[in-house]
mmCIF file of C-alpha atoms in Angstrom:
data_model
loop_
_atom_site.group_PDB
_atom_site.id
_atom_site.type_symbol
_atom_site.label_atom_id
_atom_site.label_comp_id
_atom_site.label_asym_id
_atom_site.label_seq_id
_atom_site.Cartn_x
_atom_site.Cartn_y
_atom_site.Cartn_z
ATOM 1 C CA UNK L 1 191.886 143.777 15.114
ATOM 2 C CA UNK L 2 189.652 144.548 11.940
ATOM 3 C CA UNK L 3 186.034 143.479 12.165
ATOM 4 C CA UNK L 4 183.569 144.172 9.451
ATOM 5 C CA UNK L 5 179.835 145.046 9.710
ATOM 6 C CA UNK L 6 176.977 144.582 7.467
ATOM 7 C CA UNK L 7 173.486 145.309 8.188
ATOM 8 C CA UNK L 8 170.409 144.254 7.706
ATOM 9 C CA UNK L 9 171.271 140.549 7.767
ATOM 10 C CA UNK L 10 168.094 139.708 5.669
ATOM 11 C CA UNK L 11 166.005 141.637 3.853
ATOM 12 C CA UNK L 12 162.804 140.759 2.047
ATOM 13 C CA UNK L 13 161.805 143.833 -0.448
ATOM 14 C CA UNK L 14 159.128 144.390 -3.320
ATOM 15 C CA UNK L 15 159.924 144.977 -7.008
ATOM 16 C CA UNK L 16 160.272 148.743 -7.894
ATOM 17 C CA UNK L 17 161.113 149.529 -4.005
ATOM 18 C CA UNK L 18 164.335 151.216 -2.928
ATOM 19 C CA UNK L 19 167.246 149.914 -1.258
ATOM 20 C CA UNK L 20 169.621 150.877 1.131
ATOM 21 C CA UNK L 21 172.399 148.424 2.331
ATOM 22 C CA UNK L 22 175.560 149.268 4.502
ATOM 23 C CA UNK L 23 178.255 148.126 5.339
ATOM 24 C CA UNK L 24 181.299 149.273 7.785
ATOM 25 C CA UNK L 25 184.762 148.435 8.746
ATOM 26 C CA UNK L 26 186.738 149.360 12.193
ATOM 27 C CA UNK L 27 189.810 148.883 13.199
ATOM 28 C CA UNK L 28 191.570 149.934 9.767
ATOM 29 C CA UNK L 29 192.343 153.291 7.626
ATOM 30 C CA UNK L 30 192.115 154.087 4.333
ATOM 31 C CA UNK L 31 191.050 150.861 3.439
ATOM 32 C CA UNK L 32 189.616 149.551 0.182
ATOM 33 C CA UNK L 33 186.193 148.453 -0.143
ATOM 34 C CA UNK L 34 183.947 146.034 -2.699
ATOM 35 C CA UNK L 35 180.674 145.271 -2.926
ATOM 36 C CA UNK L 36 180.071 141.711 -4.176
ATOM 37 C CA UNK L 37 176.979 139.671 -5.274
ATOM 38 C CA UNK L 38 176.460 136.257 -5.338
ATOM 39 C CA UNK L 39 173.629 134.884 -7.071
ATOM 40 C CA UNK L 40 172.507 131.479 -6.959
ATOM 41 C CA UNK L 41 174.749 129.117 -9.409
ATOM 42 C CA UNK L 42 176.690 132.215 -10.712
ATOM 43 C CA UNK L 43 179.941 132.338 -8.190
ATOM 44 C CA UNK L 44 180.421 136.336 -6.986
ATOM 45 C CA UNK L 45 180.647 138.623 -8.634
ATOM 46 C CA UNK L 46 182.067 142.201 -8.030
ATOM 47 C CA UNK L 47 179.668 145.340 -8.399
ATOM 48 C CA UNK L 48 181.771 148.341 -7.278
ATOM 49 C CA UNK L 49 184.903 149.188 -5.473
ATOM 50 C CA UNK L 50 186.389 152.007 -3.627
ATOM 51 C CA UNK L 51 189.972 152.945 -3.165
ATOM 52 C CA UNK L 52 189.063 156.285 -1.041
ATOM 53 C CA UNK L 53 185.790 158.725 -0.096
ATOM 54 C CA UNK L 54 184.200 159.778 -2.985
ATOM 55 C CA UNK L 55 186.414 157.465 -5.422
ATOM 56 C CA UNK L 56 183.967 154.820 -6.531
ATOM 57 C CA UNK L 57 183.965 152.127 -9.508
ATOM 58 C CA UNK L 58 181.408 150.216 -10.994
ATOM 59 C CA UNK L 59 182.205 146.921 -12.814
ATOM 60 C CA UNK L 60 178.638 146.155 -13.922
ATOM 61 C CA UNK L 61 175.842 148.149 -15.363
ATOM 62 C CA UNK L 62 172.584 148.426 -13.820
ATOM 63 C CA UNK L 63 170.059 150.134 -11.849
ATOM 64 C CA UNK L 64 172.622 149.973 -8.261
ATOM 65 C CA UNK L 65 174.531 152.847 -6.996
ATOM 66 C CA UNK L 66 177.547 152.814 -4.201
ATOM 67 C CA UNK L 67 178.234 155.757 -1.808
ATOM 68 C CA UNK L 68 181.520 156.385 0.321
ATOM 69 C CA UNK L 69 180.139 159.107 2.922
ATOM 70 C CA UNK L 70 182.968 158.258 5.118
ATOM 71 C CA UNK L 71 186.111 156.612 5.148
ATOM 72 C CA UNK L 72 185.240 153.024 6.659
ATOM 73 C CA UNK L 73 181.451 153.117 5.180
ATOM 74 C CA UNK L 74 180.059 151.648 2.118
ATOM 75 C CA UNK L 75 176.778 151.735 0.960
ATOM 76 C CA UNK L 76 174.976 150.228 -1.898
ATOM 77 C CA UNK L 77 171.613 151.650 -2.771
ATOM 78 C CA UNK L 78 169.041 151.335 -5.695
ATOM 79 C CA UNK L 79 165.795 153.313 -6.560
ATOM 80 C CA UNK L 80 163.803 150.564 -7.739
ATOM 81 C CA UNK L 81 164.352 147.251 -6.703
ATOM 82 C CA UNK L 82 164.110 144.674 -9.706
ATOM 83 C CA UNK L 83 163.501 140.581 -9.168
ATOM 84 C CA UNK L 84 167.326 140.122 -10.137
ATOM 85 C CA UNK L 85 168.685 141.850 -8.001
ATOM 86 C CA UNK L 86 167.970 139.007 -5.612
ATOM 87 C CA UNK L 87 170.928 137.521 -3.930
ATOM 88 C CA UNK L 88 173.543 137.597 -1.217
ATOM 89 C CA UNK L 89 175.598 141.013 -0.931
ATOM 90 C CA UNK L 90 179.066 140.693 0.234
ATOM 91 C CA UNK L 91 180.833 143.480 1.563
ATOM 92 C CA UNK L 92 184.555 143.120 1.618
ATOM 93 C CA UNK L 93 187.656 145.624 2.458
ATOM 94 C CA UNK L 94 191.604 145.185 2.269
ATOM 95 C CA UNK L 95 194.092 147.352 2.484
ATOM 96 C CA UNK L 96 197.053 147.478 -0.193
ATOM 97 C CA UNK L 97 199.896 144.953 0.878
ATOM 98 C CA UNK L 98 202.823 147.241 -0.522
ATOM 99 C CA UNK L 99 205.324 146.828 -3.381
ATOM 100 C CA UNK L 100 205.359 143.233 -4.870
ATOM 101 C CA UNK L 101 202.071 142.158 -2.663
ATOM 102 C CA UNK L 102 198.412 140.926 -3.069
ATOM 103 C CA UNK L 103 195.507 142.641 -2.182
ATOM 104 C CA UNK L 104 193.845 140.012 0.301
ATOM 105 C CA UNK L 105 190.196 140.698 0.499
ATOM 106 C CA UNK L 106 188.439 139.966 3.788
ATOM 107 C CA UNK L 107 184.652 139.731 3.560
ATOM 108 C CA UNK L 108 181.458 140.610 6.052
ATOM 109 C CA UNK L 109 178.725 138.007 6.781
ATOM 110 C CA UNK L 110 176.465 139.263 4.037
ATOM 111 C CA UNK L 111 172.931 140.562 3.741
ATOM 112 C CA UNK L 112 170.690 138.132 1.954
ATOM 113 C CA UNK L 113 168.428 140.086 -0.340
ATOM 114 C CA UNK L 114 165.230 138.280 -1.393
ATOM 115 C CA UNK L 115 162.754 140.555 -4.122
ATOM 116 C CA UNK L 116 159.121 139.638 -4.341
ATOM 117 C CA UNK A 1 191.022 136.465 -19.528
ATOM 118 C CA UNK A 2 191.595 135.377 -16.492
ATOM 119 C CA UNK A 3 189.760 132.597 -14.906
ATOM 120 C CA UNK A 4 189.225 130.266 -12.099
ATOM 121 C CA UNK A 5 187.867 126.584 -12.495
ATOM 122 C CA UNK A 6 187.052 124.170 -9.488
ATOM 123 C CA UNK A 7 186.152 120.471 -9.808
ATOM 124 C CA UNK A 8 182.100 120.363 -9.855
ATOM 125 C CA UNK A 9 180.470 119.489 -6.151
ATOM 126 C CA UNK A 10 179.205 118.361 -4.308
ATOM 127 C CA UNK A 11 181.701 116.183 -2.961
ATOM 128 C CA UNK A 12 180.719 113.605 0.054
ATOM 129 C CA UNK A 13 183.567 112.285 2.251
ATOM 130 C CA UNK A 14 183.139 110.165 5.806
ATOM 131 C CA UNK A 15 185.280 112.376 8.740
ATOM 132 C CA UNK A 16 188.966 111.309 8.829
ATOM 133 C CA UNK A 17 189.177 110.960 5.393
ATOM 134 C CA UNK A 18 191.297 112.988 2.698
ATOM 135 C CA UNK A 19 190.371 115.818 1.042
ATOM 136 C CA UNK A 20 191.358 117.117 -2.657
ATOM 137 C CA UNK A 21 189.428 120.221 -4.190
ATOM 138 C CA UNK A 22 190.863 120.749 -7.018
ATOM 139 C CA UNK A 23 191.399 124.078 -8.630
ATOM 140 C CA UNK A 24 192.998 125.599 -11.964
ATOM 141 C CA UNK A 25 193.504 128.973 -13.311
ATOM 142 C CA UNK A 26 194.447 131.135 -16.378
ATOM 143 C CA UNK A 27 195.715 133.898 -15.614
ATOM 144 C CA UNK A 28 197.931 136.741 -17.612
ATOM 145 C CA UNK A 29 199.785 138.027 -15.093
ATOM 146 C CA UNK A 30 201.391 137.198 -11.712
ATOM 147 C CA UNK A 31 198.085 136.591 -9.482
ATOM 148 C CA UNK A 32 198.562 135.637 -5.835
ATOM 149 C CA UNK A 33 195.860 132.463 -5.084
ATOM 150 C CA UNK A 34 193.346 132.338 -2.621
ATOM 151 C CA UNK A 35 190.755 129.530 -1.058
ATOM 152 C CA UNK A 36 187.533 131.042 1.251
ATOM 153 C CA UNK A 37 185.348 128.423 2.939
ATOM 154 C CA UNK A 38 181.841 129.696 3.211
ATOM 155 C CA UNK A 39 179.843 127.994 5.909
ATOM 156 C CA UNK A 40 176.084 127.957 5.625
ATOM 157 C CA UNK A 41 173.942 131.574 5.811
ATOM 158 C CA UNK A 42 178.015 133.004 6.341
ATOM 159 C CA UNK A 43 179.950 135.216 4.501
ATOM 160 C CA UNK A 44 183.500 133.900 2.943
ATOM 161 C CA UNK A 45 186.418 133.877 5.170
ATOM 162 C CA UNK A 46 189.891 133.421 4.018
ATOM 163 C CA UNK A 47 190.905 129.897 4.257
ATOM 164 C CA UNK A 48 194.719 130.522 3.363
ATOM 165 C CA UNK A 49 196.356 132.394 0.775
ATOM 166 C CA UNK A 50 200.083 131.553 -1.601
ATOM 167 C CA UNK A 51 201.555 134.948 -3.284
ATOM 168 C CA UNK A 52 204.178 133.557 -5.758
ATOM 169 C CA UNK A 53 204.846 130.160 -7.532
ATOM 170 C CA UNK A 54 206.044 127.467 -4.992
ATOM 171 C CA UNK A 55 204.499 129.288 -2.316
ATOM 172 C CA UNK A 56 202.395 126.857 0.464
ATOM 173 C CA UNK A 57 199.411 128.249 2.072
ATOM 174 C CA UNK A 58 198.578 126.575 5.625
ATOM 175 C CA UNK A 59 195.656 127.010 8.011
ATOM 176 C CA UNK A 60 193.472 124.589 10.371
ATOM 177 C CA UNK A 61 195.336 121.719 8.597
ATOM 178 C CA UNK A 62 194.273 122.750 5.032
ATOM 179 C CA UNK A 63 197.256 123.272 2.724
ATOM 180 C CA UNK A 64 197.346 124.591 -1.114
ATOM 181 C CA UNK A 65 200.788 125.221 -3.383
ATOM 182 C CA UNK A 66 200.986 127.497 -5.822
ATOM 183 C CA UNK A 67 202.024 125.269 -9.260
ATOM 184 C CA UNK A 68 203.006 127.934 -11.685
ATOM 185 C CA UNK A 69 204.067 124.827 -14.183
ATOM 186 C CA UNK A 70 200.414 122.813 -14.052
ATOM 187 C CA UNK A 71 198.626 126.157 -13.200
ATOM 188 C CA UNK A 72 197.165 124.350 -9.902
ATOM 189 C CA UNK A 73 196.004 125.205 -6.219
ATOM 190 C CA UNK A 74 194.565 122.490 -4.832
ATOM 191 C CA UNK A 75 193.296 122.108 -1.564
ATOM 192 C CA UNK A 76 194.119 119.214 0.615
ATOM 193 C CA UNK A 77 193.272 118.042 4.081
ATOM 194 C CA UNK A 78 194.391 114.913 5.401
ATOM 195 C CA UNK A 79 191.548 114.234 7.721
ATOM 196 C CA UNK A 80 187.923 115.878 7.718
ATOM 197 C CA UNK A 81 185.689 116.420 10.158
ATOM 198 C CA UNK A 82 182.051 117.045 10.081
ATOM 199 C CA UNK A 83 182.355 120.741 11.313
ATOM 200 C CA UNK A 84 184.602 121.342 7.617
ATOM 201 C CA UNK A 85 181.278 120.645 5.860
ATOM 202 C CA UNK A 86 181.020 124.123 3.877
ATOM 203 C CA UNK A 87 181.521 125.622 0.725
ATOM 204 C CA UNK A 88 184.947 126.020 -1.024
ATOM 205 C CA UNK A 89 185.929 128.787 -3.473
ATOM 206 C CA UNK A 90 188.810 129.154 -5.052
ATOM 207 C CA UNK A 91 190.071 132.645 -6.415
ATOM 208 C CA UNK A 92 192.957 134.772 -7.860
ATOM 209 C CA UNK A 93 193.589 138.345 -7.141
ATOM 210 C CA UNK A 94 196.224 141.047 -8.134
ATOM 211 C CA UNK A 95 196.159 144.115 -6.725
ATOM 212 C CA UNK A 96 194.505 146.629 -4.974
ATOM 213 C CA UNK A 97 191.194 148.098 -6.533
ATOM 214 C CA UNK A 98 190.776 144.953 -8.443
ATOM 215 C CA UNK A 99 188.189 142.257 -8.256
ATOM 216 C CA UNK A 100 188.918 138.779 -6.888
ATOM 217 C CA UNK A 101 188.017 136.135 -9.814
ATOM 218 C CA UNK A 102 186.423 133.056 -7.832
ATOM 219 C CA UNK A 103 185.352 129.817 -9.302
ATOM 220 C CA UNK A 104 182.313 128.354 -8.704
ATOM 221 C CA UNK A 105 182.686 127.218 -5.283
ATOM 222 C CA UNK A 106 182.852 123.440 -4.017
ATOM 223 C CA UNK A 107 180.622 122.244 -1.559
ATOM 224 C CA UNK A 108 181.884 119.811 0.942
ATOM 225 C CA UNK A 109 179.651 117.422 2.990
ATOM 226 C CA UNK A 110 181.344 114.989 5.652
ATOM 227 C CA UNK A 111 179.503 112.773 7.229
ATOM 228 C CA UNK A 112 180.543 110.914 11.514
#
């Protein structure tokens, strides 16, 4: 069966510091992976997604990157840390259902991001 | 564009009662519909899922039908318990390489 991994759980950073967050899937190839953030009283909202290694897109401007180093890793990383970038990152992957079906997301338990 | 709108939490119910979250959408396609239950300091986990109009989604004894005519998914359960005490979101996807649109989430609090 497919599990998903995200680490750290919490994190509690400083404005203007960097950030490293990852995220892993087993059990599955070729899958597709998001990066989500949900922000308190805003609902989620997606960052980036990946449909292979090296094949990354952003949905949202701003000072965070996403990597693809390997096929079931994800990683979303920033220079410099600003207070909004506060929240709870969801990592999520699916893989593509096939003619005439949905792409059912499944997500990992998050990393709560606090920025001081 | 598209969108997803859930009845505003939270809602308070004693266990063994019914359950209604309601959800609409817009939507300019085809979407398959989706409901995730996030329990506390948890990610989301996929409650149940309906791909096509008419479509029923089942799981744990929640249930959801895709109404293509009122634009409706609501979830039902016909008797609570304390442990379904979480947070409710409702979403529409299409496919891969896209993001899932979610509504606001609905938190549920039941009460022995």
């Amino acid at each position: 069966s497919q599990t998903i991994h995200q680490w750290p759980a919490t994190l509690v950073q400083p404005v203007g510091s960097p950030l490293s967050l990852e995220c892993t899937v087993e059990g599955t190839s070729n899958p597709n992976l998001y990066w989500y953030r949900q922000a308190a009283g805003r609902g989620l909202q997606l960052l980036f997604y990946s449909i292979g290694i090296d094949q990354i897109s952003s949905e949202v401007p701003q000072n965070l990157s996403a990597s693809r180093p390997q096929d079931r890793q994800f990683i979303l990383s920033s220079k410099k840390l600003l207070l909004s970038d506060s929240g709870f990152y969801l990592c999520a992957w699916s893989v593509e259902a096939g003619t005439g079906g949905s792409d059912t997301q499944y997500f990992g338990p998050g990393t709560r991001l606090t920025v001081l | 564009g598209d969108s997803v709108t859930q009845m505003e939490g939270p809602v308070t119910l004693s266990e063994e009662a019914f359950l209604t979250i309601n959800c609409t959408y817009t939507a300019t396609g085809y979407p398959s519909l989706f409901w995730y239950v996030q329990y506390p300091g948890e990610g989301l986990q996929l409650l149940l899922k309906a791909t096509k109009a008419d479509d029923k989604g089942s799981n744990k004894g929640f249930e959801a039908t895709y109404r293509k005519e009122t634009t409706s998914f609501h979830l039902e359960k016909g008797s609570v318990q304390v442990s379904d005490s979480a947070v409710y979101f409702c979403a529409l996807g299409y496919q891969a390489g896209t993001a899932l649109i979610f509504g606001k989430g609905t938190t549920l609090s039941v009460s022995s």
